[in-house]
PDB file of C-alpha atoms and ligand atoms in Angstrom:
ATOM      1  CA  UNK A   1     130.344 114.968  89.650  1.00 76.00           C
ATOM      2  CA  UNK A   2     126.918 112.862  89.954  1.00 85.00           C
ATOM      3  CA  UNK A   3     124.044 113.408  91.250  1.00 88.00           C
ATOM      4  CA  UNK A   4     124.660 110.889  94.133  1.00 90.00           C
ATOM      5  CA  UNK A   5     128.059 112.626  94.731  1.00 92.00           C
ATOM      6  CA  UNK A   6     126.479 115.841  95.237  1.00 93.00           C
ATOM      7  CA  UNK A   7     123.941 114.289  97.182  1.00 95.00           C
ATOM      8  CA  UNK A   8     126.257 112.641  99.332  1.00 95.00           C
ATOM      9  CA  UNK A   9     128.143 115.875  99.186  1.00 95.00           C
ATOM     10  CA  UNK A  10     124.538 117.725 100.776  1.00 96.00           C
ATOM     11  CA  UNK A  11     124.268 115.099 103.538  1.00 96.00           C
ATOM     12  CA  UNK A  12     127.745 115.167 104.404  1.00 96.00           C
ATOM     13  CA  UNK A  13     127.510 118.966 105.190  1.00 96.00           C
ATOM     14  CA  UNK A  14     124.451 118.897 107.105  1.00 96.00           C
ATOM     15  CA  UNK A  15     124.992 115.950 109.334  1.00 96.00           C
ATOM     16  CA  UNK A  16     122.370 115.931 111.925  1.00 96.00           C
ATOM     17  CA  UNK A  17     120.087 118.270 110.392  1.00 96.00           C
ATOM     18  CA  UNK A  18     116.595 117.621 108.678  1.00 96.00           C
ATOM     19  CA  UNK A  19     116.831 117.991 104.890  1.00 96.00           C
ATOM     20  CA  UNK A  20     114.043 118.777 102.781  1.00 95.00           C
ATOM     21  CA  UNK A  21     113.017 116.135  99.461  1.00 92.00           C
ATOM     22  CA  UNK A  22     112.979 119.667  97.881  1.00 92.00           C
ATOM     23  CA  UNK A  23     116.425 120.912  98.677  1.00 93.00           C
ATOM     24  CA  UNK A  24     117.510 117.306  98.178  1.00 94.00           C
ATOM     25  CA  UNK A  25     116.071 117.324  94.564  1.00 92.00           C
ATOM     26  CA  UNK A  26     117.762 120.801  93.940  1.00 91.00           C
ATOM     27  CA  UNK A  27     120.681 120.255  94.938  1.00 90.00           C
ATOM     28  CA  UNK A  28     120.776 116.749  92.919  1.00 86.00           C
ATOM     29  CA  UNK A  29     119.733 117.928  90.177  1.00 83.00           C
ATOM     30  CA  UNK A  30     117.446 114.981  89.517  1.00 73.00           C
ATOM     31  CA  UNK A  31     113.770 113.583  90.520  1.00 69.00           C
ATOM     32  CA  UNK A  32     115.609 110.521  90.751  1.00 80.00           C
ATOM     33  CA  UNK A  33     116.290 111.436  94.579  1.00 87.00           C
ATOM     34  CA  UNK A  34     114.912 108.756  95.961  1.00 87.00           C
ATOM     35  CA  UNK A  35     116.597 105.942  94.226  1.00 86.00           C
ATOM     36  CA  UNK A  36     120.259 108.051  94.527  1.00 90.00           C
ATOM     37  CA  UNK A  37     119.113 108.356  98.940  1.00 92.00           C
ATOM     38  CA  UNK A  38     118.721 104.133  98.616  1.00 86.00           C
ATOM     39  CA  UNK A  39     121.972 103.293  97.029  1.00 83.00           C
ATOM     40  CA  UNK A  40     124.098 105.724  99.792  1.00 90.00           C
ATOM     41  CA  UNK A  41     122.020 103.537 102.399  1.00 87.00           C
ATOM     42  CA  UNK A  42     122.258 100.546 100.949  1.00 78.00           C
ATOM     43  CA  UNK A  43     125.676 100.398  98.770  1.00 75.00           C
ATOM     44  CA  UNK A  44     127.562 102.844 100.873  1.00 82.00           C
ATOM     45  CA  UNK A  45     126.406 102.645 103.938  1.00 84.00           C
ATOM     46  CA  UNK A  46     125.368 105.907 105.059  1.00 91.00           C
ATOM     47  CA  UNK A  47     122.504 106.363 108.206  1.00 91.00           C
ATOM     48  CA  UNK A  48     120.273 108.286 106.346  1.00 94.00           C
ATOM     49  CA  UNK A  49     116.900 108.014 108.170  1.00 93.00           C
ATOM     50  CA  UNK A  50     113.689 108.620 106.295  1.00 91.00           C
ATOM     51  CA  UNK A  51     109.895 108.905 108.232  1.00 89.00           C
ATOM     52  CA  UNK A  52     109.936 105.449 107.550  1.00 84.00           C
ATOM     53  CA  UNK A  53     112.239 105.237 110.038  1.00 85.00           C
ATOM     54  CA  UNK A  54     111.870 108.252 112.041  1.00 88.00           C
ATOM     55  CA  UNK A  55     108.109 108.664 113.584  1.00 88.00           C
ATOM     56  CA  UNK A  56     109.433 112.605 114.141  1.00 92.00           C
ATOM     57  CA  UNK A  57     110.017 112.665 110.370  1.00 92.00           C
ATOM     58  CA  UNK A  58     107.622 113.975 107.727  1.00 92.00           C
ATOM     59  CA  UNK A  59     107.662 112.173 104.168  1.00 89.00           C
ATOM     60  CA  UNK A  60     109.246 115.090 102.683  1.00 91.00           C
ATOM     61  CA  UNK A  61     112.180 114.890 104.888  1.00 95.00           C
ATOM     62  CA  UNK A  62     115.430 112.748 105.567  1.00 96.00           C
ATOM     63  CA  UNK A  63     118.559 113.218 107.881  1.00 96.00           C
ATOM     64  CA  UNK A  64     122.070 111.536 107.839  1.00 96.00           C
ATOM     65  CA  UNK A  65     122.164 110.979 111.505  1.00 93.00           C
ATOM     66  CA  UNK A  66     125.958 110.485 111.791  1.00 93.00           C
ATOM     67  CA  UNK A  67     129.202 110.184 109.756  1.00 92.00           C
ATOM     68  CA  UNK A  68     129.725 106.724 111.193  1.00 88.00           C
ATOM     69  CA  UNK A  69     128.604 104.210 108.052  1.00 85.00           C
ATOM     70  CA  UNK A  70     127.086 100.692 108.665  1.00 78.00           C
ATOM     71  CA  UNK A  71     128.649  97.948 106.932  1.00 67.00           C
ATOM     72  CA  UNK A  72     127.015  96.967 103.184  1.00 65.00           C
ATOM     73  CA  UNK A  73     124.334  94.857 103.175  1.00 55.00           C
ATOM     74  CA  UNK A  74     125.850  93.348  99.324  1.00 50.00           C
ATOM     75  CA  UNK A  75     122.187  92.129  98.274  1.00 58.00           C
ATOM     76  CA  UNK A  76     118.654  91.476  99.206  1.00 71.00           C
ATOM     77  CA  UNK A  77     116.820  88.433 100.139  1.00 83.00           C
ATOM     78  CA  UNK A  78     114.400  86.857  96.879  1.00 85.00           C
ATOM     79  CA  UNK A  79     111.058  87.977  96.796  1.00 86.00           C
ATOM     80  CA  UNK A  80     110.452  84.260  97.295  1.00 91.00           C
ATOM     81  CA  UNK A  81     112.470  84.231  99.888  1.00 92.00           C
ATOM     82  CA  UNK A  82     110.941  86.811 101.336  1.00 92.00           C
ATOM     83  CA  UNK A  83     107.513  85.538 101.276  1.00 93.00           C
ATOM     84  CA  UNK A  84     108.102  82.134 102.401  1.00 95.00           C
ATOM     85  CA  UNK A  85     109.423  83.721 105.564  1.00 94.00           C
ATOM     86  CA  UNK A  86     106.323  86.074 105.666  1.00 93.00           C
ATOM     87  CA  UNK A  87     103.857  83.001 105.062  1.00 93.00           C
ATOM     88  CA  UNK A  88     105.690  80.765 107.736  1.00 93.00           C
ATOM     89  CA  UNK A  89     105.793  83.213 110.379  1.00 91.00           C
ATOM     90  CA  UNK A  90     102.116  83.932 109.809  1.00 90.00           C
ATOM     91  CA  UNK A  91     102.527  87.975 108.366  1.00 90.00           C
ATOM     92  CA  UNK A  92     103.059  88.669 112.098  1.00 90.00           C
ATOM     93  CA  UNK A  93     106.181  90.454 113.707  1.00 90.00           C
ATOM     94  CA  UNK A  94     108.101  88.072 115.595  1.00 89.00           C
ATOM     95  CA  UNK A  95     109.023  90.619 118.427  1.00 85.00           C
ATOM     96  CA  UNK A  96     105.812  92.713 119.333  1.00 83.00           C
ATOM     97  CA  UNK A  97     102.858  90.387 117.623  1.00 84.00           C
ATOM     98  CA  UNK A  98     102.102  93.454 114.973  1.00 86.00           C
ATOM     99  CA  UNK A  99     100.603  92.687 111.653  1.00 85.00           C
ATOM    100  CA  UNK A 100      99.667  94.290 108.340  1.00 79.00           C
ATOM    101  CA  UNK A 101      97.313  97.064 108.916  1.00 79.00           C
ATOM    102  CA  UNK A 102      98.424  97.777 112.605  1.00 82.00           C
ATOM    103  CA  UNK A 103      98.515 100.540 113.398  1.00 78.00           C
ATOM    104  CA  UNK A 104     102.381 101.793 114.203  1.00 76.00           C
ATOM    105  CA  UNK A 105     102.711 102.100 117.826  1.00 68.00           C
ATOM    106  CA  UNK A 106     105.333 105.392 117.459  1.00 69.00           C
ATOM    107  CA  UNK A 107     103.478 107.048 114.775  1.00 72.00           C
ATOM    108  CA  UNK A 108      99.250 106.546 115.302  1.00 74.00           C
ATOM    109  CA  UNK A 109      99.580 108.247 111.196  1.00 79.00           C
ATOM    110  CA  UNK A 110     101.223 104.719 109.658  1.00 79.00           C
ATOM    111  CA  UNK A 111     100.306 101.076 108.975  1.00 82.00           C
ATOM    112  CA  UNK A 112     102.741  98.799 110.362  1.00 83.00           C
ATOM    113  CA  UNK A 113     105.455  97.653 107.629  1.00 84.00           C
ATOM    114  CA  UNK A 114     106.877  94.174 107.697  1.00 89.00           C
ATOM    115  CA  UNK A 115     110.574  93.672 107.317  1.00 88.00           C
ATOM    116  CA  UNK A 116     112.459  90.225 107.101  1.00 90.00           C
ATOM    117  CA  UNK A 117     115.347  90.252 109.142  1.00 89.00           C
ATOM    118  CA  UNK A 118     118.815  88.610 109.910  1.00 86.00           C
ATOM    119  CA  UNK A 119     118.460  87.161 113.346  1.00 86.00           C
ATOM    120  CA  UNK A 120     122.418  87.365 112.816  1.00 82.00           C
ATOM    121  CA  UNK A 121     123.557  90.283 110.899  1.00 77.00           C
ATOM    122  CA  UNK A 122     124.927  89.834 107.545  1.00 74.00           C
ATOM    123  CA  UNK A 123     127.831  92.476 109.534  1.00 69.00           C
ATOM    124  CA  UNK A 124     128.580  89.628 112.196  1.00 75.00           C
ATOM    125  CA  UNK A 125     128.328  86.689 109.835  1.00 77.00           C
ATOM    126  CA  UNK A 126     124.843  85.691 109.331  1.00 81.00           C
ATOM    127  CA  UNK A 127     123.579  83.971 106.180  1.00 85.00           C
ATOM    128  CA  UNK A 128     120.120  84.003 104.613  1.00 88.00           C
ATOM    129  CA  UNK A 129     119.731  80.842 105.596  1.00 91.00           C
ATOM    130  CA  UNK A 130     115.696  80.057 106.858  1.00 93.00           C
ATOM    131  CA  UNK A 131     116.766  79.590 110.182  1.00 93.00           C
ATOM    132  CA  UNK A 132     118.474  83.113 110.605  1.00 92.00           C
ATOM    133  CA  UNK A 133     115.427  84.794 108.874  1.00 93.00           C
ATOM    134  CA  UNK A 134     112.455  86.132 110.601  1.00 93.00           C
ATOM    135  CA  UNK A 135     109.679  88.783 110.627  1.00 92.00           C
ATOM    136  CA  UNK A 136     109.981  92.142 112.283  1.00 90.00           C
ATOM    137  CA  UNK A 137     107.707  95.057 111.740  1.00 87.00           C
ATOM    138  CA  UNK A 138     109.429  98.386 111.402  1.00 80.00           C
ATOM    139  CA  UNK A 139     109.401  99.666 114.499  1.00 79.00           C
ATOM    140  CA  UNK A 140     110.906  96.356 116.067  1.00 83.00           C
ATOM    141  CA  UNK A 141     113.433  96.275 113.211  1.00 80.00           C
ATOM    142  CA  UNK A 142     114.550  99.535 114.129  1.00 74.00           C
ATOM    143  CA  UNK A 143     115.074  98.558 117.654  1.00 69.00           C
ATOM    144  CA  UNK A 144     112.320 101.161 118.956  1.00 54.00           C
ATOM    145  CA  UNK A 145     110.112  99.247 120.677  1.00 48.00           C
ATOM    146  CA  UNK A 146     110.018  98.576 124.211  1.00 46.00           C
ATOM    147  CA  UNK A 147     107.780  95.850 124.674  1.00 49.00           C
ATOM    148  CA  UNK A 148     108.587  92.636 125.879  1.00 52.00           C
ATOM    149  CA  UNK A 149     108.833  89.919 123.392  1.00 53.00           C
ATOM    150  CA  UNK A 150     105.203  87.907 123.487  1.00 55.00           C
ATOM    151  CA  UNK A 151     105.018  84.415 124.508  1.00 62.00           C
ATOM    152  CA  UNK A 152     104.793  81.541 121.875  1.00 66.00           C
ATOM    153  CA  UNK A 153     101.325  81.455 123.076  1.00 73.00           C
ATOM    154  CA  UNK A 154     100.598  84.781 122.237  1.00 75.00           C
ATOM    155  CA  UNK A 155     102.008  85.159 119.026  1.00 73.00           C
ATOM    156  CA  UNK A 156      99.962  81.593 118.234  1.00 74.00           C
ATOM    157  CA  UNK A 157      96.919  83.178 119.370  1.00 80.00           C
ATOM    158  CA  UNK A 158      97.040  86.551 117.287  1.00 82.00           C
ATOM    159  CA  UNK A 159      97.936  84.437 114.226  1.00 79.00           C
ATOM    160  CA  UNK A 160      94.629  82.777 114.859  1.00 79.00           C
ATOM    161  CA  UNK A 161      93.102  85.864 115.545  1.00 86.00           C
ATOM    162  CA  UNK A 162      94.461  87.354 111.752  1.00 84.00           C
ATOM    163  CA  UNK A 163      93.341  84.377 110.080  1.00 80.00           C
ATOM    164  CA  UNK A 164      89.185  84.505 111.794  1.00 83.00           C
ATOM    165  CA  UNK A 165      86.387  86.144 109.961  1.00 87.00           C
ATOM    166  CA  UNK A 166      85.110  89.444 110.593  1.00 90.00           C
ATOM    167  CA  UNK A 167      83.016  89.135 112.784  1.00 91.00           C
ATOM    168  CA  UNK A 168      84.660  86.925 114.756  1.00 89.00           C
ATOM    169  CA  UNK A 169      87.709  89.086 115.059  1.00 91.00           C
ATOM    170  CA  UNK A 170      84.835  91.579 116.271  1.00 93.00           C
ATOM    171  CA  UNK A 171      84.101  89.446 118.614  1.00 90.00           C
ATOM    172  CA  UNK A 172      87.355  89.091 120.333  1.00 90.00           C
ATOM    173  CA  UNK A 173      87.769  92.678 119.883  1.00 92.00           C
ATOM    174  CA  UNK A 174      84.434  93.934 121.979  1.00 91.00           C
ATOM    175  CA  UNK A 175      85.585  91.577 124.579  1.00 86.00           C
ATOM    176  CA  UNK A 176      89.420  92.659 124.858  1.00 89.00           C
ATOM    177  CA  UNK A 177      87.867  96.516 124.655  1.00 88.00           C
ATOM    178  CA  UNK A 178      85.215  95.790 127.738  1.00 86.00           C
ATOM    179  CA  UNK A 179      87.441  93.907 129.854  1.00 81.00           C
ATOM    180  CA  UNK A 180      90.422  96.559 129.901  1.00 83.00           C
ATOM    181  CA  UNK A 181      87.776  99.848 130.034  1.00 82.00           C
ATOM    182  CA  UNK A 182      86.443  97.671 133.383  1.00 74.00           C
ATOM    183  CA  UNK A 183      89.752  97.920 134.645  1.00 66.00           C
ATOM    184  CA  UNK A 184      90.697 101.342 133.713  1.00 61.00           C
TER     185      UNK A 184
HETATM  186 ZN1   ZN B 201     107.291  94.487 116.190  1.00 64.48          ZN
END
């Protein structure tokens, strides 16, 4: 038996619960952990959630959430791909407005992370074709937020917000900060 089967084995058995990178590593025999974790995700399907995922989550922990598997993702987009999408949609989640360096909304601890994304699932048909790819940030991709998708306008404005100096972002800041502690 490998590694990943007695991984898989560990997560099977403990469905629900929060496993430690330690027991994980024990029990797999391996430091190669992480990389064994990705391919049951990714190759086999299996919800194992990560504090990438999980704002409740530590980085030393991971939990198979259910038994129920996701269909396989077969492959990735390109990196080149990937950054033309990133570059077009101006580094800015499509859903919420977050960019690089944003703080997450569900965990005040983490930068934002920027995902492309199937507007169609690969699972219900969709290709990787530009017009079914778009930007999410993690917590969008994940379908945790709660926020009501910005106007065009908005999302035009913050991408001319990311792209201003400084001190001109500074600017816009100090007068976004006074206006809503007036009205607090
Ligand atoms: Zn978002």
């Amino acid at each position: 038996m490998g590694a990943r089967d007695r991984i898989r084995d560990f997560f099977i058995a403990n469905v629900g619960k929060v496993l430690t990178t330690q027991k994980i590593r024990k029990v797999g025999g391996i430091s190669e952990y992480a990389r064994r974790i990705r391919e049951l995700r990714d190759e086999e399907g299996f919800q194992i959630k990560s504090h990438v995922d999980r704002a409740d989550l530590k980085s030393s922990e991971y939990i198979l959430e259910t038994l129920e598997r996701k269909p396989v993702i077969s492959r990735a987009i390109s990196p080149q791909l990937r950054n033309e999408i990133l570059e077009r949609n101006g580094f800015t989640c499509q859903l919420c407005g977050a960019g690089p360096g944003d703080q997450d909304p569900f965990n005040p601890n983490r930068k934002v992370r920027l995902h492309v994304d199937h507007v169609k699932p690969i699972s219900q048909g969709g290709t990787d074709d530009k017009g079914n790819l778009r930007v999410l940030c993690s917590a969008c991709n994940q379908g945790r937020a709660n926020i009501q998708p910005p106007s065009d306008t908005a999302l035009n404005i913050l991408a001319r917000i990311r792209k201003l100096p400084r001190s001109e972002q500074q600017e816009v800041f100090d007068f976004l900060k006074q206006k809503f502690q007036t009205e607090e």
